[in-house]
Amino acid sequence: MAGGNLAFFLAWIGIFLMVALAGIGSAMGTVIGGSATVGAMKKRDDIFANCMILSALPGTQGLYGFGAFFILNGHITPQINMLQASAIFGAGLIMGFVGMISAIQQAKIVANGIESLGSGNDVFSKTLILGVFPELYAIVAFAACFLISGAIPGLA
């Protein structure tokens, strides 16, 4: 495989990682939140709207991975060099792993809040606030992808 083809391949692996890992984290996170919602609704079916909002929170990380795909995929050409490809691969690692881990950890927070809602405690707003904390790191990873896109010569 010539160096150019290796760089092209490495860049696409980075794109794959950012979309796949962030999406896997979001899928797992929404399942955790949805399962907690079903359990809480066995006790109180009037809390569905609040539980649905909390369950959807971990789904945003997958959107950030998809958004980062659109920021970086236009830079991948057959003429891409190894420095540019490494930047895209690194961006993929950052967005993929941060998105996956923050979605799963966020789901744990919202699942506890949903369970508490089911027990009759009014913790919706507090759970929403605490659930946003892991989200901030996914936003930082998304911003890093944007900054990487502009920082490497030839990618801007």
PDB file of C-alpha atoms in Angstrom, residues 48-151:
ATOM      1  CA  PHE A  48     -43.681   9.740  31.057  1.00  0.00           C
ATOM      2  CA  ALA A  49     -42.949  13.189  29.556  1.00  0.00           C
ATOM      3  CA  ASN A  50     -40.217  13.969  32.080  1.00  0.00           C
ATOM      4  CA  CYS A  51     -38.732  10.475  31.764  1.00  0.00           C
ATOM      5  CA  MET A  52     -38.731  10.695  27.972  1.00  0.00           C
ATOM      6  CA  ILE A  53     -36.755  13.957  28.064  1.00  0.00           C
ATOM      7  CA  LEU A  54     -34.215  12.490  30.472  1.00  0.00           C
ATOM      8  CA  SER A  55     -33.947   9.259  28.454  1.00  0.00           C
ATOM      9  CA  ALA A  56     -33.209  11.202  25.273  1.00  0.00           C
ATOM     10  CA  LEU A  57     -30.240  13.108  26.708  1.00  0.00           C
ATOM     11  CA  PRO A  58     -27.616  10.409  25.954  1.00  0.00           C
ATOM     12  CA  GLY A  59     -28.730  10.413  22.321  1.00  0.00           C
ATOM     13  CA  THR A  60     -27.048  13.727  21.595  1.00  0.00           C
ATOM     14  CA  GLN A  61     -23.512  12.320  21.617  1.00  0.00           C
ATOM     15  CA  GLY A  62     -24.278  10.308  18.511  1.00  0.00           C
ATOM     16  CA  LEU A  63     -25.371  13.531  16.838  1.00  0.00           C
ATOM     17  CA  TYR A  64     -22.078  15.178  17.763  1.00  0.00           C
ATOM     18  CA  GLY A  65     -20.198  12.289  16.150  1.00  0.00           C
ATOM     19  CA  PHE A  66     -22.331  12.645  13.051  1.00  0.00           C
ATOM     20  CA  GLY A  67     -21.756  16.406  13.021  1.00  0.00           C
ATOM     21  CA  ALA A  68     -17.993  15.920  13.310  1.00  0.00           C
ATOM     22  CA  PHE A  69     -18.224  13.604  10.297  1.00  0.00           C
ATOM     23  CA  PHE A  70     -19.574  16.489   8.228  1.00  0.00           C
ATOM     24  CA  ILE A  71     -16.840  18.832   9.481  1.00  0.00           C
ATOM     25  CA  LEU A  72     -13.978  16.506   8.545  1.00  0.00           C
ATOM     26  CA  ASN A  73     -15.050  14.197   5.714  1.00  0.00           C
ATOM     27  CA  GLY A  74     -14.735  16.903   3.071  1.00  0.00           C
ATOM     28  CA  HIS A  75     -11.004  17.092   3.797  1.00  0.00           C
ATOM     29  CA  ILE A  76     -10.381  13.482   2.842  1.00  0.00           C
ATOM     30  CA  THR A  77      -9.084  13.238  -0.703  1.00  0.00           C
ATOM     31  CA  PRO A  78      -6.804  10.678  -2.378  1.00  0.00           C
ATOM     32  CA  GLN A  79      -4.028  13.319  -2.105  1.00  0.00           C
ATOM     33  CA  ILE A  80      -4.237  13.544   1.711  1.00  0.00           C
ATOM     34  CA  ASN A  81      -0.862  13.311   3.487  1.00  0.00           C
ATOM     35  CA  MET A  82      -0.044  11.421   6.699  1.00  0.00           C
ATOM     36  CA  LEU A  83      -0.083  14.555   8.893  1.00  0.00           C
ATOM     37  CA  GLN A  84      -3.579  15.464   7.732  1.00  0.00           C
ATOM     38  CA  ALA A  85      -4.768  11.867   8.015  1.00  0.00           C
ATOM     39  CA  SER A  86      -3.341  11.577  11.524  1.00  0.00           C
ATOM     40  CA  ALA A  87      -5.211  14.713  12.541  1.00  0.00           C
ATOM     41  CA  ILE A  88      -8.484  13.271  11.291  1.00  0.00           C
ATOM     42  CA  PHE A  89      -7.735   9.915  12.933  1.00  0.00           C
ATOM     43  CA  GLY A  90      -6.991  11.692  16.226  1.00  0.00           C
ATOM     44  CA  ALA A  91     -10.177  13.706  15.952  1.00  0.00           C
ATOM     45  CA  GLY A  92     -12.031  10.446  15.412  1.00  0.00           C
ATOM     46  CA  LEU A  93     -10.520   8.920  18.529  1.00  0.00           C
ATOM     47  CA  ILE A  94     -11.369  11.996  20.599  1.00  0.00           C
ATOM     48  CA  MET A  95     -14.963  12.293  19.401  1.00  0.00           C
ATOM     49  CA  GLY A  96     -15.599   8.559  19.397  1.00  0.00           C
ATOM     50  CA  PHE A  97     -14.351   7.694  22.856  1.00  0.00           C
ATOM     51  CA  VAL A  98     -15.516  10.863  24.611  1.00  0.00           C
ATOM     52  CA  GLY A  99     -18.929  10.545  22.978  1.00  0.00           C
ATOM     53  CA  MET A 100     -19.291   6.889  23.899  1.00  0.00           C
ATOM     54  CA  ILE A 101     -18.144   7.208  27.511  1.00  0.00           C
ATOM     55  CA  SER A 102     -20.044  10.427  28.230  1.00  0.00           C
ATOM     56  CA  ALA A 103     -23.282   8.978  26.811  1.00  0.00           C
ATOM     57  CA  ILE A 104     -23.061   5.868  28.971  1.00  0.00           C
ATOM     58  CA  GLN A 105     -22.148   7.830  32.106  1.00  0.00           C
ATOM     59  CA  GLN A 106     -24.881  10.377  31.407  1.00  0.00           C
ATOM     60  CA  ALA A 107     -27.353   7.517  31.088  1.00  0.00           C
ATOM     61  CA  LYS A 108     -26.424   6.298  34.561  1.00  0.00           C
ATOM     62  CA  ILE A 109     -27.220   9.733  35.997  1.00  0.00           C
ATOM     63  CA  VAL A 110     -30.565  10.057  34.239  1.00  0.00           C
ATOM     64  CA  ALA A 111     -31.528   6.456  35.060  1.00  0.00           C
ATOM     65  CA  ASN A 112     -31.074   7.194  38.752  1.00  0.00           C
ATOM     66  CA  GLY A 113     -33.163  10.343  38.372  1.00  0.00           C
ATOM     67  CA  ILE A 114     -35.885   8.458  36.530  1.00  0.00           C
ATOM     68  CA  GLU A 115     -35.957   5.804  39.228  1.00  0.00           C
ATOM     69  CA  SER A 116     -36.300   8.532  41.840  1.00  0.00           C
ATOM     70  CA  LEU A 117     -39.127  10.152  39.862  1.00  0.00           C
ATOM     71  CA  GLY A 118     -40.874   6.797  39.878  1.00  0.00           C
ATOM     72  CA  SER A 119     -40.565   6.708  43.653  1.00  0.00           C
ATOM     73  CA  GLY A 120     -42.387  10.021  43.912  1.00  0.00           C
ATOM     74  CA  ASN A 121     -39.460  12.419  44.339  1.00  0.00           C
ATOM     75  CA  ASP A 122     -39.508  15.682  42.380  1.00  0.00           C
ATOM     76  CA  VAL A 123     -35.969  15.530  40.961  1.00  0.00           C
ATOM     77  CA  PHE A 124     -36.551  16.230  37.262  1.00  0.00           C
ATOM     78  CA  SER A 125     -34.775  19.593  37.055  1.00  0.00           C
ATOM     79  CA  LYS A 126     -31.912  18.484  39.297  1.00  0.00           C
ATOM     80  CA  THR A 127     -31.437  15.321  37.225  1.00  0.00           C
ATOM     81  CA  LEU A 128     -31.483  17.380  34.050  1.00  0.00           C
ATOM     82  CA  ILE A 129     -28.796  19.713  35.417  1.00  0.00           C
ATOM     83  CA  LEU A 130     -26.592  16.864  36.601  1.00  0.00           C
ATOM     84  CA  GLY A 131     -27.114  15.002  33.340  1.00  0.00           C
ATOM     85  CA  VAL A 132     -25.745  17.929  31.371  1.00  0.00           C
ATOM     86  CA  PHE A 133     -22.318  17.690  33.020  1.00  0.00           C
ATOM     87  CA  PRO A 134     -21.116  14.672  30.972  1.00  0.00           C
ATOM     88  CA  GLU A 135     -22.628  16.342  27.912  1.00  0.00           C
ATOM     89  CA  LEU A 136     -20.196  19.219  28.282  1.00  0.00           C
ATOM     90  CA  TYR A 137     -17.281  16.883  27.590  1.00  0.00           C
ATOM     91  CA  ALA A 138     -18.910  15.628  24.412  1.00  0.00           C
ATOM     92  CA  ILE A 139     -19.344  19.256  23.348  1.00  0.00           C
ATOM     93  CA  VAL A 140     -15.664  19.869  24.080  1.00  0.00           C
ATOM     94  CA  ALA A 141     -14.738  16.849  21.932  1.00  0.00           C
ATOM     95  CA  PHE A 142     -16.951  18.160  19.125  1.00  0.00           C
ATOM     96  CA  ALA A 143     -15.289  21.580  19.405  1.00  0.00           C
ATOM     97  CA  ALA A 144     -11.875  19.876  19.299  1.00  0.00           C
ATOM     98  CA  CYS A 145     -12.831  18.251  15.986  1.00  0.00           C
ATOM     99  CA  PHE A 146     -13.778  21.660  14.649  1.00  0.00           C
ATOM    100  CA  LEU A 147     -10.488  23.173  15.845  1.00  0.00           C
ATOM    101  CA  ILE A 148      -8.457  20.275  14.437  1.00  0.00           C
ATOM    102  CA  SER A 149     -10.183  20.818  11.110  1.00  0.00           C
ATOM    103  CA  GLY A 150      -8.823  24.358  11.004  1.00  0.00           C
ATOM    104  CA  ALA A 151      -5.425  23.767  12.614  1.00  0.00           C
TER     105      ALA A 151
END
